[in-house]
Coordinates of C-alpha atoms in Angstrom, one line a residue:
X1 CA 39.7 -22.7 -44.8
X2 CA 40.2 -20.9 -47.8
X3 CA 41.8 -22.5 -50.9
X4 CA 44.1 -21.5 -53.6
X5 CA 43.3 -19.5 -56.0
X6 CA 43.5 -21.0 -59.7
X7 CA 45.8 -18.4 -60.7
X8 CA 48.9 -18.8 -58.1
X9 CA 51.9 -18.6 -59.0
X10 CA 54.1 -21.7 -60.7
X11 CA 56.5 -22.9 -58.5
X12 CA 60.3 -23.1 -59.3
X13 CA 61.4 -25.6 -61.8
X14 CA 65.4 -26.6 -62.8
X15 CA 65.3 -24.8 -66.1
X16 CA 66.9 -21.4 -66.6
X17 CA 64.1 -19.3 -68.4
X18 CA 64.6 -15.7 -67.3
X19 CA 61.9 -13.3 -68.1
X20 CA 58.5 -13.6 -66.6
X21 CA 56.5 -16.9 -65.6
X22 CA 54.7 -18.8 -68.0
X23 CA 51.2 -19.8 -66.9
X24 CA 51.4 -22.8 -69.1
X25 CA 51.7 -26.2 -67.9
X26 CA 55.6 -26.6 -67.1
X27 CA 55.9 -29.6 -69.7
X28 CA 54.7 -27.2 -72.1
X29 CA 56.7 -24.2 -71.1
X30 CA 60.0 -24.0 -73.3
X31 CA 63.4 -23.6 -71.7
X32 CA 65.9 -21.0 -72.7
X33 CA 69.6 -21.8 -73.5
X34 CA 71.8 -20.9 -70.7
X35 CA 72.9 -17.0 -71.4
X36 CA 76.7 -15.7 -71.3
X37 CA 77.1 -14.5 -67.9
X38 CA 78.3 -10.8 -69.3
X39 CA 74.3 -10.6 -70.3
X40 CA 73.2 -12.0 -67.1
X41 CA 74.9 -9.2 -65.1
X42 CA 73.4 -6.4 -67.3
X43 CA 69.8 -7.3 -66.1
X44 CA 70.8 -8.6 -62.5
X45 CA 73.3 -5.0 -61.8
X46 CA 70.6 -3.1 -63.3
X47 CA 67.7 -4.3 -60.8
X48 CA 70.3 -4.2 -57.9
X49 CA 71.1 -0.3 -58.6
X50 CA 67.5 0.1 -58.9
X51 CA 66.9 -1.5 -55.6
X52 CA 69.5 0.3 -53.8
X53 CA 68.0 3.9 -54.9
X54 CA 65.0 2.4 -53.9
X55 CA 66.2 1.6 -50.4
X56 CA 69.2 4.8 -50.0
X57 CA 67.0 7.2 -51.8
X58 CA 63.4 6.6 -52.1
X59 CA 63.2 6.4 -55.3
X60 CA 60.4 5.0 -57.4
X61 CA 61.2 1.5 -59.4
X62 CA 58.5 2.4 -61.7
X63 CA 60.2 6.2 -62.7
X64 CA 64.0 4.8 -62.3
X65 CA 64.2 1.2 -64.3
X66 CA 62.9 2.7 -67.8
X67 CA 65.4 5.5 -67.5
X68 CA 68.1 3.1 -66.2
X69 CA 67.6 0.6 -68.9
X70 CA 67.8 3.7 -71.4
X71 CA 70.6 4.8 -70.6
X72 CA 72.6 1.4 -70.7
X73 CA 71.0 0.2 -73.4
X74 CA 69.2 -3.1 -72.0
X75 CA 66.9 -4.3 -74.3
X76 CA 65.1 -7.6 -75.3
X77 CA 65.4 -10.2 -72.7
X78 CA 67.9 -8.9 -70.8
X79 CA 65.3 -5.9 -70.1
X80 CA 62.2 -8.0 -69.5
X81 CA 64.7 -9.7 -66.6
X82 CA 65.4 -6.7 -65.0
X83 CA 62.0 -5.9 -64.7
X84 CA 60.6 -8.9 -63.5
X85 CA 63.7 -9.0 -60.9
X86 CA 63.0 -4.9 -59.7
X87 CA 59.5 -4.8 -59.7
X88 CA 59.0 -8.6 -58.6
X89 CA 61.5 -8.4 -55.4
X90 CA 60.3 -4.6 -54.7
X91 CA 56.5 -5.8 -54.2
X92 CA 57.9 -9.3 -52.5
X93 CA 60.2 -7.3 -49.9
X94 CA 58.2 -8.2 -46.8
X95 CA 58.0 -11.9 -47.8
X96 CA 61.3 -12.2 -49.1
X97 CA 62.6 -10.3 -45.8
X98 CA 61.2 -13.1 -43.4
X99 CA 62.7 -15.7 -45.5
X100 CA 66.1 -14.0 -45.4
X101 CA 66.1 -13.2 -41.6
X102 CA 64.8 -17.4 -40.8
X103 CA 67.5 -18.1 -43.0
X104 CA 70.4 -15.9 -41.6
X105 CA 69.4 -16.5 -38.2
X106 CA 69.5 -12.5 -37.9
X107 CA 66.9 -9.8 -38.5
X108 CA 67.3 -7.9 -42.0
X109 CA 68.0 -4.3 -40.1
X110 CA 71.1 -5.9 -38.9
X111 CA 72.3 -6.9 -42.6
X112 CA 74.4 -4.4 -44.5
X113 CA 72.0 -2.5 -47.0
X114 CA 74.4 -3.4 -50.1
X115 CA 74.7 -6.8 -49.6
X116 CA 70.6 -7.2 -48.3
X117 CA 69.5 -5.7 -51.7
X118 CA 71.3 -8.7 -53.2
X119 CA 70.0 -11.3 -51.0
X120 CA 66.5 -10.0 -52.2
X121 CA 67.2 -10.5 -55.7
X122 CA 68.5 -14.5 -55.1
X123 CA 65.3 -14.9 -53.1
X124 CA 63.5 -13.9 -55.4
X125 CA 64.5 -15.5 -57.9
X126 CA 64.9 -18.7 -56.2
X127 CA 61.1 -18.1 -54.7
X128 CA 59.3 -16.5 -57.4
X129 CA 61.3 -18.1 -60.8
X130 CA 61.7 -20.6 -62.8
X131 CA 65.7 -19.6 -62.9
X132 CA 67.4 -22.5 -61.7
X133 CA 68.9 -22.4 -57.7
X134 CA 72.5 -22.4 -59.6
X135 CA 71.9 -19.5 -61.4
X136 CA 70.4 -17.3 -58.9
X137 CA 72.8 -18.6 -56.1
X138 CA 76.1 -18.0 -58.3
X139 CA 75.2 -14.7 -60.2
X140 CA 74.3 -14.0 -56.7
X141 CA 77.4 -14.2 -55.5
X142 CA 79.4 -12.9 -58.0
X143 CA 77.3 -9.7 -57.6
X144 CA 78.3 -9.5 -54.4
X145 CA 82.4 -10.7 -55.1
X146 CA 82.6 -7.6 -57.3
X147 CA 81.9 -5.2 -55.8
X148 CA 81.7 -6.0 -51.4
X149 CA 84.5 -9.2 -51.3
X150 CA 85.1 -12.1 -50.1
X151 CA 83.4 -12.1 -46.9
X152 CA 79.8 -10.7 -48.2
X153 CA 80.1 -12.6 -50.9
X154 CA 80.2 -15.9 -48.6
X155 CA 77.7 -14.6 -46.1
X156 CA 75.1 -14.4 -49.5
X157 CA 76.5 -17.7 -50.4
X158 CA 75.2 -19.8 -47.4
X159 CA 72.0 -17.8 -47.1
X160 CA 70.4 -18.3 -50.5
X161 CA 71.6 -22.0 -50.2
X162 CA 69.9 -22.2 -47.4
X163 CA 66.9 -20.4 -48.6
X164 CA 67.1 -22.2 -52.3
X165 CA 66.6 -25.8 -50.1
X166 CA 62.4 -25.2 -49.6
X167 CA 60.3 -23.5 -52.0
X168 CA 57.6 -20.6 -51.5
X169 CA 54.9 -22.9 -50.2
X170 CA 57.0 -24.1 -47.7
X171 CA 58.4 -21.4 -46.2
X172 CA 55.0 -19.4 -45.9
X173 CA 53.7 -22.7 -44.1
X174 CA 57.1 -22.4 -41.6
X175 CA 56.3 -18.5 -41.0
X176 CA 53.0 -17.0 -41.9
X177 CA 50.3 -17.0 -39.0
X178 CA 48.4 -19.9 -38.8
X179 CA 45.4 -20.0 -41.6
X180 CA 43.0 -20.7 -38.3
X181 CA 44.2 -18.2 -35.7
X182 CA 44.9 -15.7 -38.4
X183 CA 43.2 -15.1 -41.5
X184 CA 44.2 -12.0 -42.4
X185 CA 47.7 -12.1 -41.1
X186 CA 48.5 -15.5 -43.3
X187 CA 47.1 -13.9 -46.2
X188 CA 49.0 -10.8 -46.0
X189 CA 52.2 -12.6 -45.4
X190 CA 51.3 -15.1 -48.0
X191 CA 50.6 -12.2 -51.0
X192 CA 53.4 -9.7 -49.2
X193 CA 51.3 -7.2 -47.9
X194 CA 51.8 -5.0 -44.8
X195 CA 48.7 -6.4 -42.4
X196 CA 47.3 -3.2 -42.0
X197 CA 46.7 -3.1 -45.4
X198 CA 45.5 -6.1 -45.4
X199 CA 43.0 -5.2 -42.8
X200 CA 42.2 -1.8 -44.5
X201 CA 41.1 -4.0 -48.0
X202 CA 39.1 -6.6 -45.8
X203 CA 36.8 -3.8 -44.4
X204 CA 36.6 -2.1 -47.8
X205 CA 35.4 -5.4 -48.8
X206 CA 32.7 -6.1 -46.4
X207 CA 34.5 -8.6 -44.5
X208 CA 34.9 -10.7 -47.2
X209 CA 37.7 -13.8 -46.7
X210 CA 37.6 -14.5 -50.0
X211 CA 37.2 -11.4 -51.6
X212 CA 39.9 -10.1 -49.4
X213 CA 42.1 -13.5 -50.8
X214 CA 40.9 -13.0 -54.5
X215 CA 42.4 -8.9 -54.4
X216 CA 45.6 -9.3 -52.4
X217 CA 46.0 -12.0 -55.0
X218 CA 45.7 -10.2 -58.1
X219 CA 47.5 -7.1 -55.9
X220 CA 50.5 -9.4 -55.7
X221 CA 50.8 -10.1 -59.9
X222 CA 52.6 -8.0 -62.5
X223 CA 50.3 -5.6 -63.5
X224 CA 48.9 -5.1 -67.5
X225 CA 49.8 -1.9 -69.5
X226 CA 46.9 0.0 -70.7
X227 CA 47.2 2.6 -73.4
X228 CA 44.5 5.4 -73.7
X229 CA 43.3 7.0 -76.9
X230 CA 43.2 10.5 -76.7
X231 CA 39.7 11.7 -78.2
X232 CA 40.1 13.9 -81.7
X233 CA 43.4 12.4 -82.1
X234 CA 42.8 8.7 -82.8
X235 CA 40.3 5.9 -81.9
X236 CA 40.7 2.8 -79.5
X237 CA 40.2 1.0 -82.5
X238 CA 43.1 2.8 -84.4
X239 CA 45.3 1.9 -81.4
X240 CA 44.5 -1.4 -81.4
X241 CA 45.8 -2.2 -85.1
X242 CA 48.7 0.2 -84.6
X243 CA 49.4 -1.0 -81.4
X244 CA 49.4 -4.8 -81.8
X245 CA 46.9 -4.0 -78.4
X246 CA 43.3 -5.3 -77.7
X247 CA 40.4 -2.7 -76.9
X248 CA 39.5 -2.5 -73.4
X249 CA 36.6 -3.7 -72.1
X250 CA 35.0 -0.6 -70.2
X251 CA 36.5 2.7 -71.5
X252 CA 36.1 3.8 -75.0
X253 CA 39.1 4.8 -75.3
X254 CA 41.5 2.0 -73.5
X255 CA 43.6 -0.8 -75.2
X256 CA 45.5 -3.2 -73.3
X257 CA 48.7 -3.6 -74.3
X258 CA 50.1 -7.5 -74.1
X259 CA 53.5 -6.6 -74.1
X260 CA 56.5 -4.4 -75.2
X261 CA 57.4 -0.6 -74.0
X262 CA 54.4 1.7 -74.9
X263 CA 57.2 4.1 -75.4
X264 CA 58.2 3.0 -79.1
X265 CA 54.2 3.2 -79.8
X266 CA 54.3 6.1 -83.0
X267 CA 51.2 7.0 -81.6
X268 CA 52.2 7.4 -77.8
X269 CA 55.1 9.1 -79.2
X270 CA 53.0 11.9 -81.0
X271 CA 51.1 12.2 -78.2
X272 CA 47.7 10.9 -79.7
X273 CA 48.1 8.2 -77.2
X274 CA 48.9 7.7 -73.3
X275 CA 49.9 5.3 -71.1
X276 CA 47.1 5.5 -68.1
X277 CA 45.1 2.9 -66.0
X278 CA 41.5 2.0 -67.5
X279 CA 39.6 3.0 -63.8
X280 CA 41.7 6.3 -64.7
X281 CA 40.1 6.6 -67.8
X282 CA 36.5 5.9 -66.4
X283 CA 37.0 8.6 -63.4
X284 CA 38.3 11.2 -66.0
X285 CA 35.3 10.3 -68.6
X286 CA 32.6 10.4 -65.6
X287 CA 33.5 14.5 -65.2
X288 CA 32.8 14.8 -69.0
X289 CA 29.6 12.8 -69.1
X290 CA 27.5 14.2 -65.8
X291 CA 24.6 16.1 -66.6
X292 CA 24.8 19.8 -65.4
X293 CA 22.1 21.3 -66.6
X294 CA 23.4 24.1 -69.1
X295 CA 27.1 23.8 -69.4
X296 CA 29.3 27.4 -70.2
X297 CA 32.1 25.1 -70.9
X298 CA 34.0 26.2 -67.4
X299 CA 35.7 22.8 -66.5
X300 CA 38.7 22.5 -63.5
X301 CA 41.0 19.9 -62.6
X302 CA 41.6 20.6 -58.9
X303 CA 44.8 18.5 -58.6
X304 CA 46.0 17.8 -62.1
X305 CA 49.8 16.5 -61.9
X306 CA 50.8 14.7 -63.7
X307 CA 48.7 15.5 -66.2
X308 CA 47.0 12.2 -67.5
X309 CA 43.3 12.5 -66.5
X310 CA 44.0 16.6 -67.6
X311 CA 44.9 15.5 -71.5
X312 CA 41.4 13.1 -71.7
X313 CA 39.0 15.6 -70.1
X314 CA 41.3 18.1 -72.2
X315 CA 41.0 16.0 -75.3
X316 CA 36.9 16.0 -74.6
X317 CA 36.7 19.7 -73.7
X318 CA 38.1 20.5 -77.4
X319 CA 35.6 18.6 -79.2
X320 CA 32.7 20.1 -76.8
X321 CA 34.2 23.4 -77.1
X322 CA 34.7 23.8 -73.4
X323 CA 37.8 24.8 -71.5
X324 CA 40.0 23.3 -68.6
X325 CA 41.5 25.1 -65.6
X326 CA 43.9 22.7 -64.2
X327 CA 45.8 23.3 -61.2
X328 CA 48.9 22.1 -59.9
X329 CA 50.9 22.7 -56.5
X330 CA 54.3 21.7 -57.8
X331 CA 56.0 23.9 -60.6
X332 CA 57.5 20.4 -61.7
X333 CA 54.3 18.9 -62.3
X334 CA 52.8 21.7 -63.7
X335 CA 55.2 21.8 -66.6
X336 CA 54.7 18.2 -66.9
X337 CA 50.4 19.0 -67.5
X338 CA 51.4 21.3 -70.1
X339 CA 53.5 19.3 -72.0
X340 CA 50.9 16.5 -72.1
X341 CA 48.1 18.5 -73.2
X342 CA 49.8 20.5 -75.6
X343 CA 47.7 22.5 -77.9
X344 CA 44.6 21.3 -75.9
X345 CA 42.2 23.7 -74.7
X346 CA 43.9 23.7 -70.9
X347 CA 45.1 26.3 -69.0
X348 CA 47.5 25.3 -66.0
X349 CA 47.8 27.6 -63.1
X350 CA 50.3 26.9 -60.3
X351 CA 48.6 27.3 -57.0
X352 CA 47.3 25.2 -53.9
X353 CA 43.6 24.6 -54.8
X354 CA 42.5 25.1 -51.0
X355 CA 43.7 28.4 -52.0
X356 CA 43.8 29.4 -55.5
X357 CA 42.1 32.2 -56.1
X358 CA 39.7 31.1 -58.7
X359 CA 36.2 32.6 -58.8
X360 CA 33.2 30.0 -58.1
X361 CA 31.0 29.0 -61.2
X362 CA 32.8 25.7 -62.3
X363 CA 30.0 23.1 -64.5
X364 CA 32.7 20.4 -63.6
X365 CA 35.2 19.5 -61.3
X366 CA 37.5 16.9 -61.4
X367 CA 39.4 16.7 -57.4
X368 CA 41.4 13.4 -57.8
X369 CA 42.4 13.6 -54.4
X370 CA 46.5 13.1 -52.8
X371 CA 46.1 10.0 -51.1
X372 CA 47.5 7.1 -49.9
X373 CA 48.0 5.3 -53.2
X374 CA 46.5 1.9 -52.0
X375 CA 45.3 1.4 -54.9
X376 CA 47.7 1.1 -57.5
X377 CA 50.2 -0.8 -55.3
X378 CA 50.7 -3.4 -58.4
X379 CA 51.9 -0.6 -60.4
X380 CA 54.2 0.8 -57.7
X381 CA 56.2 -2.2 -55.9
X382 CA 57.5 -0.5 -53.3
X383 CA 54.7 2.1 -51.8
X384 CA 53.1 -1.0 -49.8
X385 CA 56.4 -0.6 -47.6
X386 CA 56.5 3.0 -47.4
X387 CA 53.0 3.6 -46.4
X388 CA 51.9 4.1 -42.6
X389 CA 48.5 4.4 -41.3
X390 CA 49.6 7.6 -40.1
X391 CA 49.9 8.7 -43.8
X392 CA 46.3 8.3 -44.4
X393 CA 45.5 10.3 -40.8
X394 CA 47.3 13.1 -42.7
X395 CA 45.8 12.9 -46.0
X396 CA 42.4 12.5 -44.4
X397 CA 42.5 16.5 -43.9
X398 CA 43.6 17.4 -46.9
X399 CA 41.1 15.7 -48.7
X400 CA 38.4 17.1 -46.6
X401 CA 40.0 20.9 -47.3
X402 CA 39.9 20.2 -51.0
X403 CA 36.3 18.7 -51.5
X404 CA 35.0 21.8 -49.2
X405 CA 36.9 24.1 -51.8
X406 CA 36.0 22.1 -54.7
X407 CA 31.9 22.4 -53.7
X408 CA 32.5 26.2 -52.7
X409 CA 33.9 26.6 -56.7
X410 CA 31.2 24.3 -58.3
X411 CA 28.2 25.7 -59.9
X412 CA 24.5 25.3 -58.2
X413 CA 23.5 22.0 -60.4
X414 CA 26.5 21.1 -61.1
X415 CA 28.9 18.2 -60.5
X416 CA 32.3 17.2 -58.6
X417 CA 33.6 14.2 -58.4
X418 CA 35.7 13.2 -56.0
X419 CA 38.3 10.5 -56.8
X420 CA 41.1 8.6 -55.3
X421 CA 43.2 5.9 -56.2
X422 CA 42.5 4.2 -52.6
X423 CA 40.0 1.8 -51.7
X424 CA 40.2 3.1 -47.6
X425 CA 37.0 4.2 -46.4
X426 CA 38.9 6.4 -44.4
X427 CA 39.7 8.7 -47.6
X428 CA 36.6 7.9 -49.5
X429 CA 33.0 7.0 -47.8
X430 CA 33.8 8.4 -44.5
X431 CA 35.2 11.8 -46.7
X432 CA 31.8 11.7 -48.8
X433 CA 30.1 11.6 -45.5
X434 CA 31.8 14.4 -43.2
X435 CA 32.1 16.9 -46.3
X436 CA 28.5 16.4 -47.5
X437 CA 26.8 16.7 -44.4
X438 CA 28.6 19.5 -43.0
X439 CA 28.4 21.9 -46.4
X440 CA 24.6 23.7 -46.8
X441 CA 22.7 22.6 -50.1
X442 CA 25.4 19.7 -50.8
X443 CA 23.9 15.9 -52.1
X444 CA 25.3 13.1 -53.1
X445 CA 24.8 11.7 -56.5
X446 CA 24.7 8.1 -57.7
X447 CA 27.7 7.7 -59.7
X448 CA 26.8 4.6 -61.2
X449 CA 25.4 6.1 -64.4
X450 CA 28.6 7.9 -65.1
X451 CA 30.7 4.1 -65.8
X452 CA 28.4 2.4 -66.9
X453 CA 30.0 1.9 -70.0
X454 CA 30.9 -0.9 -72.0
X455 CA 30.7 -4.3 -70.0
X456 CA 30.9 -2.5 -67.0
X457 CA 27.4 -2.6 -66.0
X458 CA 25.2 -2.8 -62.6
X459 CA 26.2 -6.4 -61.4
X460 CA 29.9 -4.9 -61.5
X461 CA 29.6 -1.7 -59.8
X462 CA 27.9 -2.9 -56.3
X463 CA 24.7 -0.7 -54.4
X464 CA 26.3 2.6 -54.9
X465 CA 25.9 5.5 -54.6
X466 CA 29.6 5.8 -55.0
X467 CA 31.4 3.0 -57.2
X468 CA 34.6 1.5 -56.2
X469 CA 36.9 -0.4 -58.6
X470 CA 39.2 -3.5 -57.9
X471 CA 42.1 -5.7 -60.0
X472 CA 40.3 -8.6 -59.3
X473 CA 36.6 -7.6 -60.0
X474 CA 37.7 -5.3 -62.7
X475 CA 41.2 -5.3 -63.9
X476 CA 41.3 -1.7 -63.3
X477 CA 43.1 -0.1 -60.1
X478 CA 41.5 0.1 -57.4
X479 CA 39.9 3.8 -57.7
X480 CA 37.2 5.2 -56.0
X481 CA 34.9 7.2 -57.0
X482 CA 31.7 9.9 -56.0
X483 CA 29.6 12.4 -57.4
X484 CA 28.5 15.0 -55.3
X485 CA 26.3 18.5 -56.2
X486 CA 25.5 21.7 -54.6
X487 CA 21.5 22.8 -54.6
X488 CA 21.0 26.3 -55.5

């Protein structure tokens, strides 16, 4: 039977502390003074809107809640609430949706919308907190009294009592699949997975129960912010002092932040700096790094929006004296590449790249794939819920279009590489496979080389050829990653 891991999460004490969990010892965690109810409802209203744009609208928490808490002014506490309460009840739904349907006696599709997205948010709190079962019941309430009436507001009432009288541990043991019949099943209900995606990291894990335990684990926690330094423009070591930030272990140019928006960075402001994953940074540093015999400095980005991986490989082409051609689909996105690489050395072209046009002859190609998004569920709350295995059927042949375009455009000797933030073998192995062994003259390459970087060396990055990246191994997403060359 597999344990605990030594990182779970605290479970609820009395005390009222609001913002996110301590992992100290509780006698050594302090307690915050009781707050005026008026700033209570600024956080609690703010991650209720952003839930019900979530649910009415498909929106994305991660886009909305900084724009949100802008625009009303939330700062301080009162904004590190909100977040913890958006983000924390948006990657909790399924879990916190059980609960609420054991304790209403009634499945959640036959609760009102309004007054559900306000039952997630007291279960939440009341599960996943250290706010005290008075607080999140009442404010609770008086959510609900505002704006829905009497009758909702009683309905919320008895639920989250009912809810606030066993904590997480207990109601996973009343309703997650038995431990012994179902391994996978209590795990995905225990860290508030879907099961198929569940199942989908076990075999990308080799079968693994504990690996499989250790990554829905570290899938399930509030997520680091890591700040890249844009080559030319300053140094990770720069950012660090400036930033208050550490540098990262793996990418020369990453810093992990420990707190605060990245927004009010001066650095991230001027645009010398980015917000972007470290297993980002790796992927787009790998195109720059590959050896390709002599390079005409004729670079593409095959999918560039939103423009992240385009400024790094854009801040590398200008010191190399190379150029990018980055493409983008969407006229939105497009504009957003161009404002992030600014005066770099990149040219964006809207087009479809199974289509654009472009004349083969490419040294490097960057094709960081549409996909499912798997892997950077800890960064976006809500896409665990959205996703369908039918999604990844779909994606499946678009990704094998792409790389087939992307080896037609590449040079003989030189390089591609093929990247998704998805650990599915679906949309990464079995893609490698099909597309490699159906196209003349095309070889895989072992990618390894190309992160090996830093502390990231062979006992981290598995057999190969290709290298796949995980929050719990690495701290990184979970991107994939292959290199693949055409024989002339």
């Amino acid at each position: 039977m597999i344990g605990t891991p030594g990182n779970r999460r605290p479970r609820k004490g009395g005390g009222d502390s609001r913002g996110p969990r301590d992992s100290r010892p509780r006698d050594q965690q302090p307690r915050d003074k009781k707050l005026r109810d008026k700033d209570i409802d600024v956080a609690r209203e703010a991650a209720r809107d952003v839930l019900r744009a979530v649910r009415e609208q498909s929106a994305y928490a991660n886009l909305l809640l900084p724009r949100l808490l802008r625009e009303r002014r939330i700062t301080g506490r009162d904004a590190a609430f909100a977040t913890e309460l958006t983000y924390g009840a948006a990657r909790a739904q399924g879990l916190l949706d059980a609960v609420i349907s054991a304790a209403a006696n009634r499945g959640v599709d036959d609760i009102d919308g309004n007054v559900l997205d306000i039952l997630r948010l007291g279960a939440y709190q009341l599960l996943r907190t250290r706010t005290s079962a008075h607080a999140a019941v009442s404010t609770s309430v008086d959510l609900a009294r505002s704006e829905l009436g009497m009758g909702p507001s009683g309905f919320v009432n008895a639920v989250l009592r009912k809810i606030s009288q066993r904590d997480e541990e207990l109601w996973i043991d009343e309703l997650a699949p038995s431990m012994a019949d179902d391994m996978i099943g209590n795990l995905a209900f225990r860290y508030a997975h879907p099961r198929w995606i569940a199942e989908v990291f076990f075999d990308a894990l080799g079968h693994s129960a504990g690996q499989l335990q250790a990554a829905l684990a570290a899938d399930d926690q509030r997520p680091p912010v890591h700040l890249v330094a844009r080559p030319g423009m300053i140094t990770a070591e720069e950012l660090a002092l400036t930033s208050g930030g550490d540098e990262g272990r793996f990418s020369p140019y990453c810093v992990y932040l420990p707190g605060g928006d990245p927004g009010a960075i001066e650095a991230v402001r001027d645009g010398f700096a980015g917000v972007q994953d470290e297993g980002s940074q790796l992927v787009a540093r790998a195109v720059t790094v590959a050896d390709v015999g002599e390079d005409t400095g004729r670079w593409l980005d095959m999918c560039a929006g939103p423009g992240g991986k385009a400024a790094l490989i854009g801040a590398i082409a200008d010191i190399d004296g190379a150029r990018l051609h980055a493409l983008e689909v969407s006229d939105h996105r497009a504009e957003l590449i161009r404002k992030v690489t600014g005066d770099l050395p990149v040219d964006v072209r809207v087009a479809d790249a199974r289509s654009s046009g472009l004349e083969p002859g490419y040294d490097r190609i960057l094709l960081d794939a549409p996909c499912s998004g798997l892997g950077s569920l800890r960064r976006r709350p809500e896409a665990r819920w959205r996703r369908t295995p039918d999604d990844v059927t779909e994606l499946v042949v678009l990704q094998t279009e792409l790389l087939t375009e992307a080896l037609r455009l590449v040079k003989p000797g030189g390089v591609v590489i093929y990247s998704t933030c998805s650990p599915h073998p679906a949309e990464t192995v079995d893609i490698i496979g099909a597309v490699v062994s159906s196209v003349p003259d095309a070889r895989q390459l072992d990618a390894r080389p190309l992160v090996a970087v830093g502390e990231l060396d062979g006992s981290l990055l598995g057999p190969g050829p290709h290298v796949q990246l995980w929050p719990h191994l690495h701290g990184t997403d979970a991107m994939f990653l292959a290199a693949v060359t055409k024989d002339g």
